[in-house]
């Protein structure tokens, strides 16, 4: 009889742990505090991606933009 009581007690303990775990999972699922953090991470990733894309497309044209200016000669102006 003692073995049967031990098995029943073990079963009850495991059942209580399962119910507690399910309650914690339900609470975690309904909690929205982490959603704001996820929003900020996604927003930061988008802004970083846009900045990298702009750098990729504009880096060469901006480097070439200064070349015509360096080839211009400026005459010396004399003041009396």
GROMACS .gro file of N, CA and C in nm, residues 13-78:
model
  198
   13UNK      N    1   0.218   1.556  -0.751
   13UNK     CA    2   0.325   1.656  -0.759
   13UNK      C    3   0.353   1.695  -0.904
   14UNK      N    4   0.360   1.596  -0.990
   14UNK     CA    5   0.387   1.624  -1.132
   14UNK      C    6   0.270   1.698  -1.196
   15UNK      N    7   0.149   1.663  -1.157
   15UNK     CA    8   0.031   1.731  -1.212
   15UNK      C    9   0.030   1.878  -1.170
   16UNK      N   10   0.064   1.905  -1.045
   16UNK     CA   11   0.070   2.043  -0.997
   16UNK      C   12   0.178   2.120  -1.073
   17UNK      N   13   0.294   2.058  -1.096
   17UNK     CA   14   0.401   2.124  -1.170
   17UNK      C   15   0.358   2.154  -1.313
   18UNK      N   16   0.286   2.062  -1.376
   18UNK     CA   17   0.240   2.084  -1.513
   18UNK      C   18   0.140   2.199  -1.518
   19UNK      N   19   0.049   2.203  -1.421
   19UNK     CA   20  -0.048   2.312  -1.418
   19UNK      C   21   0.022   2.445  -1.395
   20UNK      N   22   0.121   2.446  -1.307
   20UNK     CA   23   0.196   2.569  -1.281
   20UNK      C   24   0.269   2.615  -1.407
   21UNK      N   25   0.330   2.521  -1.478
   21UNK     CA   26   0.401   2.554  -1.601
   21UNK      C   27   0.305   2.606  -1.707
   22UNK      N   28   0.188   2.544  -1.719
   22UNK     CA   29   0.089   2.593  -1.815
   22UNK      C   30   0.042   2.733  -1.781
   23UNK      N   31   0.021   2.759  -1.653
   23UNK     CA   32  -0.019   2.894  -1.612
   23UNK      C   33   0.089   2.996  -1.645
   24UNK      N   34   0.214   2.958  -1.624
   24UNK     CA   35   0.324   3.049  -1.657
   24UNK      C   36   0.332   3.075  -1.807
   25UNK      N   37   0.312   2.972  -1.887
   25UNK     CA   38   0.314   2.989  -2.032
   25UNK      C   39   0.199   3.078  -2.080
   26UNK      N   40   0.082   3.059  -2.022
   26UNK     CA   41  -0.032   3.145  -2.057
   26UNK      C   42  -0.004   3.290  -2.019
   27UNK      N   43   0.055   3.310  -1.903
   27UNK     CA   44   0.088   3.445  -1.859
   27UNK      C   45   0.193   3.508  -1.951
   28UNK      N   46   0.293   3.430  -1.991
   28UNK     CA   47   0.398   3.479  -2.080
   28UNK      C   48   0.340   3.515  -2.216
   29UNK      N   49   0.248   3.433  -2.265
   29UNK     CA   50   0.186   3.458  -2.395
   29UNK      C   51   0.104   3.586  -2.396
   30UNK      N   52   0.036   3.614  -2.289
   30UNK     CA   53  -0.050   3.733  -2.284
   30UNK      C   54   0.026   3.859  -2.244
   31UNK      N   55   0.148   3.846  -2.198
   31UNK     CA   56   0.227   3.961  -2.156
   31UNK      C   57   0.280   4.034  -2.279
   32UNK      N   58   0.264   4.167  -2.285
   32UNK     CA   59   0.305   4.245  -2.402
   32UNK      C   60   0.422   4.337  -2.373
   33UNK      N   61   0.487   4.324  -2.262
   33UNK     CA   62   0.598   4.413  -2.228
   33UNK      C   63   0.713   4.397  -2.328
   34UNK      N   64   0.744   4.277  -2.369
   34UNK     CA   65   0.854   4.253  -2.461
   34UNK      C   66   0.824   4.297  -2.603
   35UNK      N   67   0.697   4.320  -2.635
   35UNK     CA   68   0.659   4.360  -2.771
   35UNK      C   69   0.718   4.495  -2.808
   36UNK      N   70   0.727   4.585  -2.714
   36UNK     CA   71   0.785   4.717  -2.740
   36UNK      C   72   0.932   4.702  -2.775
   37UNK      N   73   1.002   4.617  -2.705
   37UNK     CA   74   1.143   4.593  -2.734
   37UNK      C   75   1.161   4.536  -2.874
   38UNK      N   76   1.076   4.442  -2.911
   38UNK     CA   77   1.084   4.385  -3.045
   38UNK      C   78   1.058   4.492  -3.150
   39UNK      N   79   0.962   4.580  -3.125
   39UNK     CA   80   0.934   4.689  -3.219
   39UNK      C   81   1.057   4.776  -3.239
   40UNK      N   82   1.124   4.812  -3.131
   40UNK     CA   83   1.243   4.896  -3.142
   40UNK      C   84   1.357   4.825  -3.213
   41UNK      N   85   1.372   4.696  -3.190
   41UNK     CA   86   1.477   4.620  -3.258
   41UNK      C   87   1.451   4.617  -3.408
   42UNK      N   88   1.325   4.592  -3.447
   42UNK     CA   89   1.291   4.589  -3.589
   42UNK      C   90   1.310   4.727  -3.652
   43UNK      N   91   1.266   4.831  -3.583
   43UNK     CA   92   1.282   4.967  -3.634
   43UNK      C   93   1.429   5.003  -3.652
   44UNK      N   94   1.512   4.968  -3.556
   44UNK     CA   95   1.656   4.995  -3.565
   44UNK      C   96   1.718   4.917  -3.680
   45UNK      N   97   1.677   4.794  -3.700
   45UNK     CA   98   1.729   4.714  -3.810
   45UNK      C   99   1.691   4.775  -3.945
   46UNK      N  100   1.570   4.826  -3.957
   46UNK     CA  101   1.526   4.887  -4.081
   46UNK      C  102   1.606   5.014  -4.109
   47UNK      N  103   1.624   5.098  -4.009
   47UNK     CA  104   1.700   5.222  -4.027
   47UNK      C  105   1.845   5.191  -4.063
   48UNK      N  106   1.904   5.091  -3.998
   48UNK     CA  107   2.041   5.052  -4.029
   48UNK      C  108   2.051   4.998  -4.171
   49UNK      N  109   1.955   4.918  -4.211
   49UNK     CA  110   1.953   4.865  -4.348
   49UNK      C  111   1.939   4.974  -4.452
   50UNK      N  112   1.854   5.072  -4.425
   50UNK     CA  113   1.840   5.185  -4.518
   50UNK      C  114   1.969   5.266  -4.527
   51UNK      N  115   2.034   5.288  -4.413
   51UNK     CA  116   2.160   5.363  -4.414
   51UNK      C  117   2.268   5.288  -4.491
   52UNK      N  118   2.275   5.158  -4.475
   52UNK     CA  119   2.373   5.078  -4.548
   52UNK      C  120   2.344   5.079  -4.698
   53UNK      N  121   2.217   5.073  -4.734
   53UNK     CA  122   2.180   5.078  -4.875
   53UNK      C  123   2.215   5.213  -4.937
   54UNK      N  124   2.186   5.320  -4.865
   54UNK     CA  125   2.220   5.454  -4.916
   54UNK      C  126   2.371   5.470  -4.930
   55UNK      N  127   2.447   5.420  -4.835
   55UNK     CA  128   2.593   5.428  -4.845
   55UNK      C  129   2.643   5.351  -4.965
   56UNK      N  130   2.586   5.233  -4.990
   56UNK     CA  131   2.629   5.149  -5.102
   56UNK      C  132   2.604   5.219  -5.235
   57UNK      N  133   2.487   5.282  -5.250
   57UNK     CA  134   2.454   5.345  -5.377
   57UNK      C  135   2.515   5.484  -5.394
   58UNK      N  136   2.542   5.555  -5.287
   58UNK     CA  137   2.590   5.693  -5.299
   58UNK      C  138   2.739   5.710  -5.275
   59UNK      N  139   2.809   5.608  -5.229
   59UNK     CA  140   2.951   5.627  -5.196
   59UNK      C  141   3.034   5.658  -5.320
   60UNK      N  142   3.016   5.587  -5.428
   60UNK     CA  143   3.095   5.611  -5.550
   60UNK      C  144   3.058   5.744  -5.616
   61UNK      N  145   2.932   5.777  -5.636
   61UNK     CA  146   2.901   5.908  -5.696
   61UNK      C  147   2.951   6.026  -5.613
   62UNK      N  148   2.947   6.015  -5.482
   62UNK     CA  149   2.996   6.125  -5.399
   62UNK      C  150   3.147   6.137  -5.405
   63UNK      N  151   3.218   6.026  -5.422
   63UNK     CA  152   3.363   6.033  -5.435
   63UNK      C  153   3.401   6.097  -5.569
   64UNK      N  154   3.324   6.071  -5.672
   64UNK     CA  155   3.351   6.129  -5.804
   64UNK      C  156   3.306   6.273  -5.815
   65UNK      N  157   3.222   6.319  -5.725
   65UNK     CA  158   3.169   6.455  -5.734
   65UNK      C  159   3.277   6.560  -5.712
   66UNK      N  160   3.379   6.530  -5.638
   66UNK     CA  161   3.484   6.629  -5.610
   66UNK      C  162   3.590   6.639  -5.716
   67UNK      N  163   3.597   6.549  -5.811
   67UNK     CA  164   3.702   6.551  -5.913
   67UNK      C  165   3.694   6.670  -6.007
   68UNK      N  166   3.580   6.710  -6.059
   68UNK     CA  167   3.580   6.827  -6.148
   68UNK      C  168   3.622   6.956  -6.075
   69UNK      N  169   3.595   6.966  -5.949
   69UNK     CA  170   3.631   7.086  -5.875
   69UNK      C  171   3.782   7.099  -5.861
   70UNK      N  172   3.852   6.990  -5.847
   70UNK     CA  173   3.997   6.996  -5.829
   70UNK      C  174   4.070   7.032  -5.958
   71UNK      N  175   4.005   7.013  -6.071
   71UNK     CA  176   4.071   7.044  -6.197
   71UNK      C  177   4.052   7.190  -6.239
   72UNK      N  178   3.974   7.266  -6.169
   72UNK     CA  179   3.950   7.407  -6.202
   72UNK      C  180   4.064   7.491  -6.148
   73UNK      N  181   4.119   7.576  -6.234
   73UNK     CA  182   4.226   7.665  -6.191
   73UNK      C  183   4.166   7.801  -6.158
   74UNK      N  184   4.210   7.859  -6.051
   74UNK     CA  185   4.161   7.990  -6.008
   74UNK      C  186   4.272   8.091  -6.032
   75UNK      N  187   4.236   8.200  -6.096
   75UNK     CA  188   4.335   8.304  -6.122
   75UNK      C  189   4.361   8.384  -5.995
   76UNK      N  190   4.481   8.430  -5.984
   76UNK     CA  191   4.518   8.509  -5.869
   76UNK      C  192   4.462   8.650  -5.884
   77UNK      N  193   4.406   8.701  -5.779
   77UNK     CA  194   4.348   8.835  -5.780
   77UNK      C  195   4.445   8.929  -5.708
   78UNK      N  196   4.473   9.041  -5.774
   78UNK     CA  197   4.565   9.141  -5.713
   78UNK      C  198   4.482   9.258  -5.659
   0.00000   0.00000   0.00000
